[in-house]
Coordinates of C-alpha atoms and ligand atoms in Angstrom, one line a residue:
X1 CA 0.0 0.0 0.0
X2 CA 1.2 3.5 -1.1
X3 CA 1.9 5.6 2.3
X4 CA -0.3 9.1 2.8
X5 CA 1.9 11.7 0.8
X6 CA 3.4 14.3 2.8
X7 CA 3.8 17.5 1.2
X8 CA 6.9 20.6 1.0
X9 CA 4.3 23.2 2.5
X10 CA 1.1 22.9 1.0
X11 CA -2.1 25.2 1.4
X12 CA -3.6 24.8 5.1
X13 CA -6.9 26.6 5.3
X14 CA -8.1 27.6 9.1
X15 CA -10.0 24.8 11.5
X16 CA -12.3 28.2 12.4
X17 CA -13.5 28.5 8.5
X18 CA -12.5 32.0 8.6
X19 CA -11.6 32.1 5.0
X20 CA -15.0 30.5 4.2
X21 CA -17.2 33.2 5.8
X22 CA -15.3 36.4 3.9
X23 CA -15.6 34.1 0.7
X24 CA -19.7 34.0 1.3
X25 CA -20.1 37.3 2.4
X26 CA -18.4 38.4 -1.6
X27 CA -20.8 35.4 -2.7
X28 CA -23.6 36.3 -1.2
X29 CA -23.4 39.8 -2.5
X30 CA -22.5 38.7 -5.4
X31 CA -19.4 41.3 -5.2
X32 CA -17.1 38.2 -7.3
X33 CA -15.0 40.7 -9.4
X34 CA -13.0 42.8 -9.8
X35 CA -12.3 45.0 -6.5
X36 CA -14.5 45.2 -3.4
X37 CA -14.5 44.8 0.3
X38 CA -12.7 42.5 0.5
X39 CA -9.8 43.9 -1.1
X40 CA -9.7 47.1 0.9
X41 CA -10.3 44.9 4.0
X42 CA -7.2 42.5 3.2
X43 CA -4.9 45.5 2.4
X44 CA -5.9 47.0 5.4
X45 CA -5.2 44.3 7.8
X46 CA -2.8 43.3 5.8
X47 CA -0.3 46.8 6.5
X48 CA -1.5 46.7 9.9
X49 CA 0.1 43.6 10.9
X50 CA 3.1 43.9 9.4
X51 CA 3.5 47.5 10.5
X52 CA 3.5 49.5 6.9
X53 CA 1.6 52.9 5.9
X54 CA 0.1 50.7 2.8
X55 CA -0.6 48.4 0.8
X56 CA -1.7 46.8 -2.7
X57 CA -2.9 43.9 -3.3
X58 CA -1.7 42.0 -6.6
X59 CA -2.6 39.3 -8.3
X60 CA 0.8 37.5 -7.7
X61 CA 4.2 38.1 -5.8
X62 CA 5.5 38.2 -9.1
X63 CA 3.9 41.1 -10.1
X64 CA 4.1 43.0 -6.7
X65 CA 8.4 43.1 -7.7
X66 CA 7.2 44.3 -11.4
X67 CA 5.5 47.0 -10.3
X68 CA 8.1 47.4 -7.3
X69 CA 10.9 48.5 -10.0
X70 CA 8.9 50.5 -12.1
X71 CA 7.4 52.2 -8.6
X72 CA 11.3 52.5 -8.0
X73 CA 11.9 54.6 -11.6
X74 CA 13.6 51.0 -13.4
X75 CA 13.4 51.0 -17.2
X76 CA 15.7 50.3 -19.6
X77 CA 19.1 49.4 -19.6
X78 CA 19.1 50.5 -15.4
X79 CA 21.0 48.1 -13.5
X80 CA 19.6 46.1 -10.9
X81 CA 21.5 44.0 -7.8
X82 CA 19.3 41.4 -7.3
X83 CA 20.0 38.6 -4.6
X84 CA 21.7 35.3 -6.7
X85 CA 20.1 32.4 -4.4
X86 CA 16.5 32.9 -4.6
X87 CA 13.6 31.6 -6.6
X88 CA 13.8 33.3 -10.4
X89 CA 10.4 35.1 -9.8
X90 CA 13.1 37.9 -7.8
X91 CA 15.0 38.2 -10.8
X92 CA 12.6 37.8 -13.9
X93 CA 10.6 41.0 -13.5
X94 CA 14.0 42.9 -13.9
X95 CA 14.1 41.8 -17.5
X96 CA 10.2 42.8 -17.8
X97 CA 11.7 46.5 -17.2
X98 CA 14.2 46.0 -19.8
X99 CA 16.4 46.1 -17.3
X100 CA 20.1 44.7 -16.5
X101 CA 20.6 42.3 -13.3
X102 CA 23.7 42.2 -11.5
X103 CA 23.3 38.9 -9.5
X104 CA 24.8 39.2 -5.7
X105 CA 26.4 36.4 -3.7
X106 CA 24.8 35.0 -0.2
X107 CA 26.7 34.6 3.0
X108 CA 26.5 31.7 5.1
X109 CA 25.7 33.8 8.5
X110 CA 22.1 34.5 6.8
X111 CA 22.0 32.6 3.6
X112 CA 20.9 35.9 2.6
X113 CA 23.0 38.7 0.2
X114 CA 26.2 38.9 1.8
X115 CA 26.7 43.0 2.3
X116 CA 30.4 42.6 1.6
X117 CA 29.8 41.9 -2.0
X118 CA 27.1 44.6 -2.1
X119 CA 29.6 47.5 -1.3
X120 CA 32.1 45.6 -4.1
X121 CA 29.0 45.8 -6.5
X122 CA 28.7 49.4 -5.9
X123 CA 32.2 50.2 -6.5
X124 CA 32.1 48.4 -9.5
X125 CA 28.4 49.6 -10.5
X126 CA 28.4 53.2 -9.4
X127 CA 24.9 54.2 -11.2
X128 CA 22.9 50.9 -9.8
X129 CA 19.0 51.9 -9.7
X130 CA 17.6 49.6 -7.6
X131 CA 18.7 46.6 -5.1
X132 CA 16.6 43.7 -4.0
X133 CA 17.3 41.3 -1.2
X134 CA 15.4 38.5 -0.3
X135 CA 14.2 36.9 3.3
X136 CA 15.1 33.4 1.9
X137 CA 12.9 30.4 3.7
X138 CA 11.8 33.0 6.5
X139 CA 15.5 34.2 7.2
X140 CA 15.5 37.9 7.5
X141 CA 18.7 39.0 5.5
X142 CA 21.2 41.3 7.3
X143 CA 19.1 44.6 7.1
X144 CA 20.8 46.8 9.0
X145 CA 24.3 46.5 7.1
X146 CA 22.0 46.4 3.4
X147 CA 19.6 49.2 4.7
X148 CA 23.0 51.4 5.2
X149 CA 24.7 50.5 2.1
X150 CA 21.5 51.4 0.2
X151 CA 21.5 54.9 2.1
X152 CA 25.1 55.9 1.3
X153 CA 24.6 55.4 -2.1
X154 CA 21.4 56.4 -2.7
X155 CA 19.8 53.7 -4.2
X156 CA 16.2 52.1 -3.7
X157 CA 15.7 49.2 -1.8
X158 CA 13.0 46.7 -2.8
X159 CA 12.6 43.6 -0.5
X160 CA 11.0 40.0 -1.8
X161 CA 9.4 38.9 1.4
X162 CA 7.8 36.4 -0.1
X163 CA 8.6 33.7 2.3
X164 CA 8.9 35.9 5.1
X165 CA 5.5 36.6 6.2
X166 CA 5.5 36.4 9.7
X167 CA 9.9 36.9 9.9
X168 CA 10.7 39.9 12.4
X169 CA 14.4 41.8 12.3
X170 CA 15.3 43.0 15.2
X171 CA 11.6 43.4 16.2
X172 CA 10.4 44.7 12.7
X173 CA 8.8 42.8 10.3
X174 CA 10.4 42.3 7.2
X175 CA 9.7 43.9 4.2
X176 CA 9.1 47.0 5.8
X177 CA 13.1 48.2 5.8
X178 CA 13.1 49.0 2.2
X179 CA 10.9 51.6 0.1
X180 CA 9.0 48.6 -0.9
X181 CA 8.1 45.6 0.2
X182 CA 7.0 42.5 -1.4
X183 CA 4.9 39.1 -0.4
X184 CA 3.7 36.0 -2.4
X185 CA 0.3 34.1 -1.2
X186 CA 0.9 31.2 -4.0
X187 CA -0.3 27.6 -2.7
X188 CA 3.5 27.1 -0.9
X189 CA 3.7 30.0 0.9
X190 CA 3.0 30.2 5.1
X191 CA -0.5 31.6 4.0
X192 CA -2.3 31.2 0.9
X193 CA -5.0 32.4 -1.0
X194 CA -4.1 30.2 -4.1
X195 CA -2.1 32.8 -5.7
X196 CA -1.9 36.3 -5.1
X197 CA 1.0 39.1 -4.0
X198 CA 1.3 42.4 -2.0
X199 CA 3.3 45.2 -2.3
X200 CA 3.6 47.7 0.4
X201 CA 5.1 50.8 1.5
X202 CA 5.4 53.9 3.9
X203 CA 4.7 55.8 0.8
X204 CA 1.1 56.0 0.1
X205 CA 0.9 58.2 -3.0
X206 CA 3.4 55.4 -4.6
X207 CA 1.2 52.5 -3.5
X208 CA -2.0 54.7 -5.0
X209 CA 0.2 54.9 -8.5
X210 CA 0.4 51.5 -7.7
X211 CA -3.3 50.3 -7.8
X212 CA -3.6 52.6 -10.7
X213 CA -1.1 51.0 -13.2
X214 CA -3.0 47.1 -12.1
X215 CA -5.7 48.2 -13.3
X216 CA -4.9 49.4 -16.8
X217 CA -4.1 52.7 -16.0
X218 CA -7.5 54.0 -16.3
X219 CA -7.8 58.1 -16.4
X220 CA -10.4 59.6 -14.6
X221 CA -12.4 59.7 -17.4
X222 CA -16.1 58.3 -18.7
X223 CA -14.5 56.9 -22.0
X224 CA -11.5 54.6 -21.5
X225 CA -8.7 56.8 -21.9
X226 CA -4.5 55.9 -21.2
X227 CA -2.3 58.2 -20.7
X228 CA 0.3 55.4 -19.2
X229 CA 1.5 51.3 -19.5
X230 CA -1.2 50.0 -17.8
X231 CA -1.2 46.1 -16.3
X232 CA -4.1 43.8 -15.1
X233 CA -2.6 42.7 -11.4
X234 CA -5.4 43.7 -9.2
X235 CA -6.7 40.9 -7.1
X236 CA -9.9 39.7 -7.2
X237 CA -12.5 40.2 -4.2
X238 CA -13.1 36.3 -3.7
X239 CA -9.4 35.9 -3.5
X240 CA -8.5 38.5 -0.8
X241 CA -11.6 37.2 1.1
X242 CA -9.0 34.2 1.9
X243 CA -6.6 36.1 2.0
X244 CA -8.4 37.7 5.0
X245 CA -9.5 34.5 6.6
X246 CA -5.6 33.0 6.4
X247 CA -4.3 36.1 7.7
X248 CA -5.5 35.6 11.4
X249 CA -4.0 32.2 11.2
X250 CA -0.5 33.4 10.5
X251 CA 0.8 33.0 13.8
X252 CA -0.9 29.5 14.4
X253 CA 1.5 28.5 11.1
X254 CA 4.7 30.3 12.4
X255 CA 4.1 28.3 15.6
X256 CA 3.8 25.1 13.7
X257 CA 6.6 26.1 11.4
X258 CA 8.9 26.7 14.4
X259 CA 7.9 23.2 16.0
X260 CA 8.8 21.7 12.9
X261 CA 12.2 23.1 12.8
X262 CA 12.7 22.3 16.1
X263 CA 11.5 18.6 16.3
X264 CA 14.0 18.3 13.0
X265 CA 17.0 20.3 14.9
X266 CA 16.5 18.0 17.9
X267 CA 16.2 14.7 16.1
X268 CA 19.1 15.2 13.2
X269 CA 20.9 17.5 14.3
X270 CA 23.6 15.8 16.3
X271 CA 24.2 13.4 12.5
X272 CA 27.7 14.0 11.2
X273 CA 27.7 16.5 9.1
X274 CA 24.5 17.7 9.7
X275 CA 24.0 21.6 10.2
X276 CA 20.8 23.8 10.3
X277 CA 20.1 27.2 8.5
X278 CA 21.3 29.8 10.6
X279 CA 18.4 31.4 13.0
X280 CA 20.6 34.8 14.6
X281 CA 19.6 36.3 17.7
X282 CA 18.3 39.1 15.6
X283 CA 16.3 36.9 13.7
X284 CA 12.4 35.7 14.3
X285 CA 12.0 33.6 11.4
X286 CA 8.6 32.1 10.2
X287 CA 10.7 29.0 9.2
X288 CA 8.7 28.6 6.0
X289 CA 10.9 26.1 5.3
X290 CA 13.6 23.7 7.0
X291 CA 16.5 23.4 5.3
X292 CA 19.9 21.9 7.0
X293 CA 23.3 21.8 4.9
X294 CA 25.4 18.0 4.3
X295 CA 29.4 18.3 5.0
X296 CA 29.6 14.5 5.5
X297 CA 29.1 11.4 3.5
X298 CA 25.6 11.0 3.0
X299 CA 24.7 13.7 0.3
X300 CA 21.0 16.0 -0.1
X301 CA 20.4 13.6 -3.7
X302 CA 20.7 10.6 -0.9
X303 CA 18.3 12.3 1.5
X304 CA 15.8 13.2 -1.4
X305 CA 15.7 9.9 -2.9
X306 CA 14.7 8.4 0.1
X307 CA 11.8 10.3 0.8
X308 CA 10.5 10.1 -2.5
X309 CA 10.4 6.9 -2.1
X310 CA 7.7 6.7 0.6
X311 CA 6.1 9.3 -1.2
X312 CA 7.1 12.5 0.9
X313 CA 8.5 15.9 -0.9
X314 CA 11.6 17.4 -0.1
X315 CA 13.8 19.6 -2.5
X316 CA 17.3 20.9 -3.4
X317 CA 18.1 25.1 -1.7
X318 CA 17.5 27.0 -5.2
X319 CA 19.7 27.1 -8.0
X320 CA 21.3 30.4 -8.0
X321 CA 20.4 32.5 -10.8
X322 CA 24.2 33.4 -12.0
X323 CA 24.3 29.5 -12.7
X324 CA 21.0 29.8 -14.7
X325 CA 21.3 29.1 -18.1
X326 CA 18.9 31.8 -18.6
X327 CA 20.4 34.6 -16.7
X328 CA 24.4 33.4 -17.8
X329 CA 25.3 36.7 -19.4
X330 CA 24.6 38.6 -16.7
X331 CA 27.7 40.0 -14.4
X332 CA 27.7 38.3 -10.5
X333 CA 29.7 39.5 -7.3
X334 CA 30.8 37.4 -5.1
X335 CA 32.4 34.0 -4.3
X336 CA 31.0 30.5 -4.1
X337 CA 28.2 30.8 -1.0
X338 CA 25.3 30.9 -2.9
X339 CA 26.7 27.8 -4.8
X340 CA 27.7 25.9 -1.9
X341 CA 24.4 26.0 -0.5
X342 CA 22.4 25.0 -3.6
X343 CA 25.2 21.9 -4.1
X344 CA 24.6 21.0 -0.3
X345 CA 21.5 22.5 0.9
X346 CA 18.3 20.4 1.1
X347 CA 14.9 21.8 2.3
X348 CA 13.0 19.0 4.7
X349 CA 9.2 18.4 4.3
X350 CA 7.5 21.5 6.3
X351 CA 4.1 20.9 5.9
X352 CA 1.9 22.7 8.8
X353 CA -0.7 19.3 8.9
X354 CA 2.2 17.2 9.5
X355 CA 1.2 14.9 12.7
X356 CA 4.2 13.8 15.1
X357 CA 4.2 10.8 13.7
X358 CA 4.8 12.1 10.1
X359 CA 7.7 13.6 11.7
X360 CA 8.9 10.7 13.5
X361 CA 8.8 8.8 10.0
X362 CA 10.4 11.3 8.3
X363 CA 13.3 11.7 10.8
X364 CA 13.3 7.8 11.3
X365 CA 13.8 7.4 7.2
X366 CA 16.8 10.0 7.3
X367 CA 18.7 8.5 10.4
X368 CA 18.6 5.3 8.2
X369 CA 21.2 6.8 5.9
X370 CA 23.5 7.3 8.7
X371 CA 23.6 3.6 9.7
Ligands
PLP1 C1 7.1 32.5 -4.4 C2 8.1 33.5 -4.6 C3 8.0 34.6 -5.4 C4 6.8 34.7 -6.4 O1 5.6 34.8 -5.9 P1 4.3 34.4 -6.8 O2 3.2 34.9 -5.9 O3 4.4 33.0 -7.0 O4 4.4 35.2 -8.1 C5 9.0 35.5 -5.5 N1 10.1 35.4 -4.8 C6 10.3 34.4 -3.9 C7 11.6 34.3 -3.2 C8 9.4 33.4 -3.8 O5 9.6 32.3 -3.0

């Protein structure tokens, strides 16, 4: 018999129905499509809990960054440092604006852009536009050191929190260190709301132009008249409904997200060559994810393989961009972090409906490789 499939992180909708009751209430008013009370409501609730003037919801995280670097003045032939290990969602929208990437190594204390190769980037790329750094699995970068960097030379910061709902920096919540600030509610993500993205800001004329370019850049006018590139990224009413509903889950999932990290630390971590992403004691992550690195014999591919076999997902840390065949004639500063961590990096199954004895399985099918 096949054994139940256990999941990366897949979408957990609340025990209360929350989501449920904001998706009747558009239903039942038949308020489907496009914006609505929903949207305002989600936005809302949305800036207040991560401490931010505003926000806009999006139709994906991928179109929050898009609209991030042209809110940011990035157009063509601007050059843009943009975080190497990531997911290419941070990096594609660059080349949307026509723009040129400059790809930025990691460093192990964070896993995040390493600001020592920032400041060589600037040196080397005096007129950069734009920088964005990620919170990689829910580890907050190094903001202090990036925020500074940004300020001497002027330049805007954009962060992709995309899997760091929930991840606090020294008491602030990340993505609200840069001029903008992204997050992703794809199916993966801590909350979902099956797909969807936010983009927020202390600047709330910005965040207006914002909302105006998603929806086609409609004038104020009775006929349909453009005087800009307009997009269609607004979300939908039914969608931020879950949004809403997932939203006063959040900190159920970090807590769940944290146990899971923990029961893994406690378990494997004492397994040659076994070590854990860094959590600093600057750092509240969400642990979106839990990924360890391999120094030892056994190998992630080993580890993978294994669990696949009794049907449970894991997967490799990301591929950097600089090593994507895609993004190879773009310029990269740094050294071989970000390509250590992809080469030994593997992210665990973090699923937040995982029962202890998922866990104990799990844990019980990795120790085996050690034997
Ligand atoms: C998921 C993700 C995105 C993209 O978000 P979507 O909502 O899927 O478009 C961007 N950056 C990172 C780091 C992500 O993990």
């Amino acid at each position: 018999m096949e054994s139940k499939k256990i999941y990366l992180s897949s979408p957990h909708m609340s025990d209360e129905g929350y989501e449920m009751e904001y998706v009747k209430e558009a239903f039942d008013t038949n308020w489907i499509a496009p914006l609505g009370p929903n949207v305002n409501g989600f936005e809302n609730e949305f800036a207040a809990k991560i401490g931010s003037k505003a926000a806009a919801a999006l139709s994906s995280g991928t179109g929050a960054i898009h609209l991030a670097l042209k809110a940011s003045g990035v157009g063509k032939g601007d050059i843009v440092f943009c975080q190497s290990l990531t997911f290419s969602a941070t990096a594609n929208p660059i080349i949307y604006q026509d723009a040129i990437p400059v790809f930025i190594d990691s460093n192990y204390e964070t896993w995040n852009m390493c600001p020592k190769a920032l400041e060589k980037a600037f040196e080397k790329y005096p007129e950069v536009k734009a920088v964005i750094v990620v919170h990689l699995y829910g580890l907050s970068a190094d903001m202090d050191e990036i925020v500074e960097l940004c300020k001497k030379h002027n330049v805007v910061l954009i962060e992709d929190a995309a899997e760091s709902l929930g991840t606090y920096y020294k008491g602030k919540h990340t993505g609200t260190f840069g001029k903008y600030g992204i997050f992703s509610f794809n199916g993966n993500k801590i909350i979902t709301t099956s797909g969807g993205g936010m983009l927020v800001s202390d600047d709330e004329e910005r965040i207006e132009k914002v909302r105006f370019w998603a929806t086609q850049s409609r004038d104020t006018a009775r006929h349909y008249q453009h005087s800009e590139l307009g997009f269609n990224y607004r979300m939908s009413n039914v969608v931020a409904g879950i949004g809403r509903g997932q939203l006063k889950v959040l900190e159920q999932r970090v807590a769940k997200k944290k146990y899971i990290f923990e029961f893994y630390k406690r378990e494997l971590g004492d397994l040659e060559g076994v070590e854990f992403m860094p959590v600093n004691e600057w750092n509240e992550p969400n642990y979106w994810l839990s990924c360890m690195i391999l120094s030892g014999k056994v190998k992630p591919i080993d580890i993978m393989e294994a669990l696949e076999k009794e049907n449970i997902e894991s997967r490799p840390v990301w591929k950097p961009m600089h090593m994507q065949p895609f993004f190879a004639e773009y310029d990269y500063v740094g050294s071989d972090v970000a390509e250590e961590l992809f080469k030994n990096g593997v992210c665990l199954p973090s699923d937040t409906k995982m029962m202890d004895e998922d866990l104990e399985r799990i844990c019980e099918i990795i120790k085996e490789l050690w034997k």
